[in-house]
XYZ file of C-alpha atoms in Angstrom:
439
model
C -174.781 -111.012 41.135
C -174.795 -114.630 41.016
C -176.395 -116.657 37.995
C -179.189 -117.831 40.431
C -180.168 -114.325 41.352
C -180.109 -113.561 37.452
C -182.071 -116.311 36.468
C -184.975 -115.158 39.098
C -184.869 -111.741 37.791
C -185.209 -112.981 34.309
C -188.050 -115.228 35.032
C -189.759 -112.610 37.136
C -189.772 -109.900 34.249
C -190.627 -112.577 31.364
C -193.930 -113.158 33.862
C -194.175 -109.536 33.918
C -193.889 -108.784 30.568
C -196.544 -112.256 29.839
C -199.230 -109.886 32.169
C -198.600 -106.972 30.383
C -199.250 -108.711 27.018
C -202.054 -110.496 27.776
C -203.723 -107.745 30.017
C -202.708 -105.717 26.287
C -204.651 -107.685 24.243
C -207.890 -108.332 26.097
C -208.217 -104.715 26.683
C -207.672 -103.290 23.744
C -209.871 -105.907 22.034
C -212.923 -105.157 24.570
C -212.515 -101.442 23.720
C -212.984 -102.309 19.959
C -215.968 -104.603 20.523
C -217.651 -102.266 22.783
C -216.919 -99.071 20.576
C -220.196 -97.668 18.741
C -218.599 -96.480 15.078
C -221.729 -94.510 14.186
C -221.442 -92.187 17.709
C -217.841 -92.020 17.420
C -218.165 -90.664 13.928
C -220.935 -88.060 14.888
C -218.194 -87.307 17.445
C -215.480 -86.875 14.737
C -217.965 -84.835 12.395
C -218.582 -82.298 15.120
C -214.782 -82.033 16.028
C -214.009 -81.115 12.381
C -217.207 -78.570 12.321
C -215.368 -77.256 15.452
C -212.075 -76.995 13.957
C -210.588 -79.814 16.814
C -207.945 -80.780 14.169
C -206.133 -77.895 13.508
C -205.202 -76.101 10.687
C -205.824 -77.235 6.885
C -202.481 -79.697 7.300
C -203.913 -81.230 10.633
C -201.451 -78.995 12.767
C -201.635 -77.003 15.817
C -199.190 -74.407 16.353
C -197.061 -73.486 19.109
C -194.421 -70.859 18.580
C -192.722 -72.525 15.614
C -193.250 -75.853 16.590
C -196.174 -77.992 14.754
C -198.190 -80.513 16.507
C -199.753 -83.065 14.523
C -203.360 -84.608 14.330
C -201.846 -87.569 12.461
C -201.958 -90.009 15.077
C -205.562 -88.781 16.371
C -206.455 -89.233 12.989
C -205.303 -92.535 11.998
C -206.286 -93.671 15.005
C -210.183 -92.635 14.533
C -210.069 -94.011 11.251
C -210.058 -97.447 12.857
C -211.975 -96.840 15.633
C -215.116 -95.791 13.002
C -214.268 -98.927 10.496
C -217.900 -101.457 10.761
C -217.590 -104.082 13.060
C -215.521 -106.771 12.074
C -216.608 -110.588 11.022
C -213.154 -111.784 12.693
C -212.575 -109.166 15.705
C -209.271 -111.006 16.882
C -207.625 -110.266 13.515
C -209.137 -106.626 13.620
C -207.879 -105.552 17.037
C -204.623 -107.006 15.987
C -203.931 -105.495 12.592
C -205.519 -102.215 13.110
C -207.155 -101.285 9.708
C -206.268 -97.693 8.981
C -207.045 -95.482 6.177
C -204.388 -94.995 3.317
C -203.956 -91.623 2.838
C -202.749 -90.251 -0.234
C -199.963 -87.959 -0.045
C -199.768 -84.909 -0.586
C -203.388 -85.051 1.361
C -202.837 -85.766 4.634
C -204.666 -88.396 6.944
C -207.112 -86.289 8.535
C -208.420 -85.169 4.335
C -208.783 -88.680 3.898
C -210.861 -89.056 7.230
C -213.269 -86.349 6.801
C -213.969 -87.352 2.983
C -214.408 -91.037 4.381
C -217.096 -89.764 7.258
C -218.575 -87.774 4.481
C -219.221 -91.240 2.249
C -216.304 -91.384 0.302
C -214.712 -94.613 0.658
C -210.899 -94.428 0.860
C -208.279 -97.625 1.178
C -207.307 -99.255 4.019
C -203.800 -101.114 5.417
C -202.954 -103.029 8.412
C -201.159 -100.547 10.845
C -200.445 -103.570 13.372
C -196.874 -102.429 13.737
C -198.089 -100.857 16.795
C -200.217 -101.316 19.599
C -202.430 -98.409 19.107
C -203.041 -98.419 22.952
C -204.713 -94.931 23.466
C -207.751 -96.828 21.656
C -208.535 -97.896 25.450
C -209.122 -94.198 25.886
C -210.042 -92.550 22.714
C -213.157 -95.465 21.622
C -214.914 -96.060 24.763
C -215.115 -91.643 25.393
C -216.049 -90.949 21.864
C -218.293 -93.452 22.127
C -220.185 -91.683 24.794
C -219.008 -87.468 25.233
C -217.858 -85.230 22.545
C -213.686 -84.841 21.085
C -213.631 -81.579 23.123
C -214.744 -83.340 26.251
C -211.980 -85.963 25.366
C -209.696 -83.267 24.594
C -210.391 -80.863 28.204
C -210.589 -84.599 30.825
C -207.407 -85.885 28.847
C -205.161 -82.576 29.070
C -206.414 -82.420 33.429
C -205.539 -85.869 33.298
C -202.077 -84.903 31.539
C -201.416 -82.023 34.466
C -202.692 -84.678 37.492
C -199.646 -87.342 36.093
C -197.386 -84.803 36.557
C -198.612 -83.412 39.822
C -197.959 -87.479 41.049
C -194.442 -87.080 39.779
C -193.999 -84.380 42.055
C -196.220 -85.635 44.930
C -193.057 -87.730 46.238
C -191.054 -84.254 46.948
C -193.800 -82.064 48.520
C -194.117 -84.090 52.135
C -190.592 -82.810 52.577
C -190.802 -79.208 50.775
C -193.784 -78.400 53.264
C -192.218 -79.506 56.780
C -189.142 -76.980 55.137
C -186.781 -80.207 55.065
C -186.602 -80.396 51.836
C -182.733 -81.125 50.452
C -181.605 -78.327 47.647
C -181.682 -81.108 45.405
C -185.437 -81.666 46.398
C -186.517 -77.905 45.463
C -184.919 -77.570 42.126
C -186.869 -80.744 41.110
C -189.866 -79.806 42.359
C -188.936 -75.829 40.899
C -187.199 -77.439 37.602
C -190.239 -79.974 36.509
C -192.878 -77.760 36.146
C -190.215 -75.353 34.285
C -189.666 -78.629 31.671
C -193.526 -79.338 31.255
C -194.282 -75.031 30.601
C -191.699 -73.675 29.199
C -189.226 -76.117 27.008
C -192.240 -78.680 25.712
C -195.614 -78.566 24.143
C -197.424 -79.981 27.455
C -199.438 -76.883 27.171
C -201.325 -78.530 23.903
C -201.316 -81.744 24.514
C -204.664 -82.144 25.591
C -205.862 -80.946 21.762
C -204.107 -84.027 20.617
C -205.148 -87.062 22.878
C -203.179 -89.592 21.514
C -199.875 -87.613 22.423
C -201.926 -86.920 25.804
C -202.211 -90.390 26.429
C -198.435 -91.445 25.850
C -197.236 -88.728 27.603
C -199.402 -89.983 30.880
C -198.036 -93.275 30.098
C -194.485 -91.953 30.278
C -195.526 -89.858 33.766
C -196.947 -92.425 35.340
C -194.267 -94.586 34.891
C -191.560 -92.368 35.998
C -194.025 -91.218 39.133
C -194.045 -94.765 39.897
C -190.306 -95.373 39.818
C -190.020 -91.842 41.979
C -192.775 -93.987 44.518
C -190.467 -97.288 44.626
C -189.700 -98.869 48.303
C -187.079 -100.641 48.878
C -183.311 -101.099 48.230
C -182.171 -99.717 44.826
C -180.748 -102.738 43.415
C -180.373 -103.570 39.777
C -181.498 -107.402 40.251
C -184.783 -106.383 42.037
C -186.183 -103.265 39.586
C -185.175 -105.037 36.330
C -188.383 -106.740 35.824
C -190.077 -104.022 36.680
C -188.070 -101.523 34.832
C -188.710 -103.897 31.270
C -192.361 -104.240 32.324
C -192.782 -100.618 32.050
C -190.898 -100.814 28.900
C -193.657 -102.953 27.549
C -196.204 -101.324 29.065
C -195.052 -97.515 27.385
C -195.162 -99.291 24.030
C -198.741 -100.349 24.256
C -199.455 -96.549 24.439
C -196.491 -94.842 23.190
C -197.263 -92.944 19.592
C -194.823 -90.301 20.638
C -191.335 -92.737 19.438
C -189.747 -91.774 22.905
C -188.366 -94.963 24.347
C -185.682 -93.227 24.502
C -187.274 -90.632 27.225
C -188.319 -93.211 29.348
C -185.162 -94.678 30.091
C -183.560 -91.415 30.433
C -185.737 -90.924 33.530
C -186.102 -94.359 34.975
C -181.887 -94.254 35.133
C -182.068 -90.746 36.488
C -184.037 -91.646 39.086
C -182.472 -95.019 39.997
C -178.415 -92.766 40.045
C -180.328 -90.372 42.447
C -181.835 -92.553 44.715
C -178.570 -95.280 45.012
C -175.394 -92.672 45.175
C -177.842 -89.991 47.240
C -180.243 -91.960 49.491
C -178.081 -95.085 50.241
C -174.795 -93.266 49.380
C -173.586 -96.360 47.277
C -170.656 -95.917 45.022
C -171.278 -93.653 42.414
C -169.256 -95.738 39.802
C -171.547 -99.055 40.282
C -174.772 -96.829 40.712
C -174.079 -95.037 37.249
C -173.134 -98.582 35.542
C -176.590 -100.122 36.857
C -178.594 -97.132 36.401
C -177.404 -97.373 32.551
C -178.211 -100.942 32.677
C -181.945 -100.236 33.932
C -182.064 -98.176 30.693
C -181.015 -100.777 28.697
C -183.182 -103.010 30.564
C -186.516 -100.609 29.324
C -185.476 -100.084 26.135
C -185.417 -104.103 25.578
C -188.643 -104.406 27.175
C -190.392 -101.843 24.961
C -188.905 -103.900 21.650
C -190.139 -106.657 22.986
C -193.598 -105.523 23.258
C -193.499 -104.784 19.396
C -191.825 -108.065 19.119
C -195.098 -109.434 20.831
C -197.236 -107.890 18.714
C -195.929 -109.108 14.898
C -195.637 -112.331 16.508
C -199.466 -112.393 17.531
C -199.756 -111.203 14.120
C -198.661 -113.627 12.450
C -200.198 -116.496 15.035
C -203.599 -115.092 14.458
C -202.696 -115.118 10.535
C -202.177 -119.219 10.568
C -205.078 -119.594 13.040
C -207.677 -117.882 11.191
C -205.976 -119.113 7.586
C -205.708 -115.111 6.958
C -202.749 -113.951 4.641
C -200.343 -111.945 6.849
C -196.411 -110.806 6.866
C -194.308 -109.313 9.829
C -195.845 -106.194 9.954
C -192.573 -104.057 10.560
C -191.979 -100.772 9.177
C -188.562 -100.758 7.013
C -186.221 -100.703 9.271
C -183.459 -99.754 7.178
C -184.985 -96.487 6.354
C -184.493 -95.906 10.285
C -180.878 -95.684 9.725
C -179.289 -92.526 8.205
C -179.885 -89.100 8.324
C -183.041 -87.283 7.140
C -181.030 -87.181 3.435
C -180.395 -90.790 3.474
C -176.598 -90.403 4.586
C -175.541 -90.493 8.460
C -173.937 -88.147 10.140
C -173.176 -88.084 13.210
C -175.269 -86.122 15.541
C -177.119 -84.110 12.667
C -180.253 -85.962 14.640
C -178.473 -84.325 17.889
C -178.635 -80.896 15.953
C -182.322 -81.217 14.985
C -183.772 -81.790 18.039
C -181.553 -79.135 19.829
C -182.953 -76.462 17.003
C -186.399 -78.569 17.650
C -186.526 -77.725 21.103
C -185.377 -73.984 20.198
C -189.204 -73.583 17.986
C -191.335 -73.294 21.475
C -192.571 -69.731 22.235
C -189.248 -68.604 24.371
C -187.444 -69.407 21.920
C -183.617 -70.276 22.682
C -182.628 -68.593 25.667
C -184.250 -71.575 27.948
C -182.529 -73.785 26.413
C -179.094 -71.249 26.321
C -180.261 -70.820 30.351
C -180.058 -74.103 30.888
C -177.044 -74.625 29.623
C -175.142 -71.892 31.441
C -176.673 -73.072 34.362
C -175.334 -76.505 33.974
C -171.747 -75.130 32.914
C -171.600 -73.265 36.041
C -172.648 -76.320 38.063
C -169.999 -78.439 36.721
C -167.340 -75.638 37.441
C -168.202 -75.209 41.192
C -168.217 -79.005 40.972
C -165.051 -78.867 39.806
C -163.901 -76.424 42.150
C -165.316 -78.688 45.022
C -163.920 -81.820 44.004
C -167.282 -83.147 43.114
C -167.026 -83.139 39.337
C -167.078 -87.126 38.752
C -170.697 -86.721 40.729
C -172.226 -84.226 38.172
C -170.424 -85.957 35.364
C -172.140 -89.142 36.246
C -175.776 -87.183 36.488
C -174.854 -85.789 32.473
C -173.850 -89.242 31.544
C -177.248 -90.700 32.097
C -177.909 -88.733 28.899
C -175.566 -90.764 26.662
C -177.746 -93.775 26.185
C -180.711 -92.653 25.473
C -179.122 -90.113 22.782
C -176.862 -93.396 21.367
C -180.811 -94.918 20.811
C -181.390 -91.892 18.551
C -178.692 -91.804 16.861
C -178.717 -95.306 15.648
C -181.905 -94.928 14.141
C -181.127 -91.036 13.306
C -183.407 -90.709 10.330
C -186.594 -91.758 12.650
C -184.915 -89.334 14.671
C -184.895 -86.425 12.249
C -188.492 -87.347 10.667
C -190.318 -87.263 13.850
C -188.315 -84.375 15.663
C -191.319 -82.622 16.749
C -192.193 -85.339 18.997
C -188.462 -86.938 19.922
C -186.893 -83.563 21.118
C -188.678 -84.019 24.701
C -185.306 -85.863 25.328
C -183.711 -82.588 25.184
C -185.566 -80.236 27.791
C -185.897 -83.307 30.252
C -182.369 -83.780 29.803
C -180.879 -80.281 30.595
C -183.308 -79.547 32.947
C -182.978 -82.595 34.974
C -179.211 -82.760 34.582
C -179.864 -79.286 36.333
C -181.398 -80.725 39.261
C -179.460 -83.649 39.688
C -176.072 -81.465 39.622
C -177.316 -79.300 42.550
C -178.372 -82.424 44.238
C -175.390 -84.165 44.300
C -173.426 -81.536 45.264
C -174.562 -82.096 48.747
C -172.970 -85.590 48.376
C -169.788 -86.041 50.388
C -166.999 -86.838 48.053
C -166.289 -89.711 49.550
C -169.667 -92.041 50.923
C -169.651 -95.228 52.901
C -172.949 -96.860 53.890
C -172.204 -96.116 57.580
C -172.907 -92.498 56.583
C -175.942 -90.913 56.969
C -178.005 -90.798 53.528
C -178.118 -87.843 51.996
C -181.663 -86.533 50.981
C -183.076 -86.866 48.253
């Protein structure tokens, strides 16, 4: 890597990341001028005649596992707020009801659809990008029509990040490594998550796709697999996940944009698997500072469109410092590990996927081991390490939110799984004049 190539790649994903935010802000602001409040609340009035929201707490249940209607909520409580005199300042700081604890959000939104007027706050410390989605169909079709086209929509993002392995699985070519991916994804999306309900919850439907489509799109990628040439591409997704992401899984997203990147440059082009597994960490890194910078984007428009308009206005970040720490206050190191391992354990099967998994992955490494492969399945696990360094350092985040950040843990063991058997067809030693391996 020379500085010149650097440079380009810098300037290429700072052009990037300008589209993104620009292409951010005029769409989300069209979908709030061209929502109809009084249709979406009819919407929202028949939902909670039809019990759409879940129990009395806002929860749907799976297994042990709760699902919440907070975001859904919150999010309808600004997309039903009367038009705006300044609509620049109200796509941009997001005016949300203040619920009142112990009542939760979605008590404060029916009593507010029922007449009851409650207080409002400027969420702006996110993007609130499902809004593209959730205003314009409300606007027109019912929640349960949002709720049955969003979860098909959920299942067809996953089908495209299998589409790249079925060419090969139907001509019978298909690589071992090939048919425990296409075998192991589905078994994530069932089995270990909450997929299954995500389309009752659209918001959470909506970051999910985000995520899918992303990592179907990375899966889709021609070319050489070098660091220099995805970065921009890799942060761009970073800032475009954050636009939708209400889900706090950053961390997700670079777990499978490096997975995919290790695969494709130690199996494909049979580089070395040292400098693949230092650059596929480094595309991580590379998304992770791409979705901060998004938020970064959005206080600072914040604040712009505060001095423009002469409107009173702070950084709207959440406390940071609360991030930091267990769910007590006090760190310790990997409680936030712990919770989302015992997270992941509260689906319907319980813990022996998740205790499958496991043994499966065990075994892998000892015939790796026995092979003389073990630095190539080491190097798949490793991917892991990053993203689970991200949750630690802001473990109490972490530990709040576990029902939504323990997707990091299924994805990892299952794909871990699948990358294992796939590299053990990798010759232990690999020059370029080899023949790639498939993948």
């Amino acid at each position: 890597m020379n500085p010149t190539d650097i440079a380009k790649a810098v300037l290429r994903a700072l052009a990037a990341f300008a589209v993104v935010v620009v292409l951010a802000s005029l769409s989300l602001g069209l979908a709030d001028d061209l929502r109809r409040p009084e249709a979406i609340s009819q919407a929202i009035r028949d939902a909670f005649a039809s019990q759409s929201f879940g129990d009395e707490e806002g929860m749907e249940r799976i297994g042990r596992h709760r699902l919440s209607h907070f975001s859904e909520c919150v999010g309808l409580s600004t997309a039903i707020a009367p038009p705006a005199a300044n609509p620049v300042t109200f796509t941009l700081q997001s005016p949300a009801l203040l619920w009142q604890p112990p009542r939760s959000i979605c008590e404060s939104l029916r009593d507010q659809l029922a007449g009851s007027q409650q207080p409002h706050f400027a969420y702006s410390r996110y993007w609130h990008g499902y809004r593209l989605v959730t205003e314009p169909f409300l606007s027109l079709f019912s929640y349960h029509s949002l709720q049955l086209w969003g979860g098909a929509f959920l299942y067809l993002c996953a089908f495209l990040v299998l589409a790249p392995f079925l060419p090969s699985l139907a001509r019978g070519t298909a690589s071992p490594g090939r048919i425990v991916i296409v075998l192991s994804t589905p078994a994530i999306l069932l089995a270990m998550t909450d997929i299954t309900m995500l389309g009752l919850t659209p918001t959470h439907m909506v970051s999910l796709s985000a995520l899918l489509l992303c990592w179907a799109f990375a899966l889709r990628r021609k070319g050489p697999m070098e660091l220099l040439a995805i970065a921009p591409s890799a942060f761009a997704m970073g800032a475009i996940y954050n636009f939708f992401d209400f889900l706090y899984n950053p961390d997700l997203l670079a777990y499978v944009l490096g997975w995919t990147f290790l695969l494709r440059a130690a199996l494909a082009e049979r580089r070395p698997l040292r400098a693949s597994l230092i650059e596929a960490v480094a595309l991580q890194v590379v998304s992770i500072a791409g979705y901060m910078a998004m938020w970064a984007a959005k206080w600072g428009l914040v604040l712009a469109a505060g001095r423009v308009f002469g409107e009173q206005t702070s950084v709207p970040t959440q406390d940071f410092s609360r991030w930091f720490g267990g769910g007590d206050g006090v760190y310790r190191p990997l409680q936030s590990l712990y919770e989302l391992v015992i997270e992941s354990a509260t689906m319907p099967l319980g813990w022996w996927p998740i205790a499958a998994t496991a043994l499966i992955l065990l075994a892998l490494v000892a015939l790796a081991i026995h092979r003389g492969q073990a630095a190539a399945v080491l190097a798949v696990m490793a991917l892991a390490l990053f993203p689970l360094l991200v949750l630690e350092l802001k473990a109490n985040h972490t530990i709040q939110h576990a029902p939504f950040t323990f997707r990091l843990i299924p994805f990892a063991l299952v794909l871990s799984i699948a990358g294992a058997a796939a590299m053990l067809g990798r010759p232990a030693t690999c020059s370029k004049a080899a023949e790639p391996a498939r993948f």
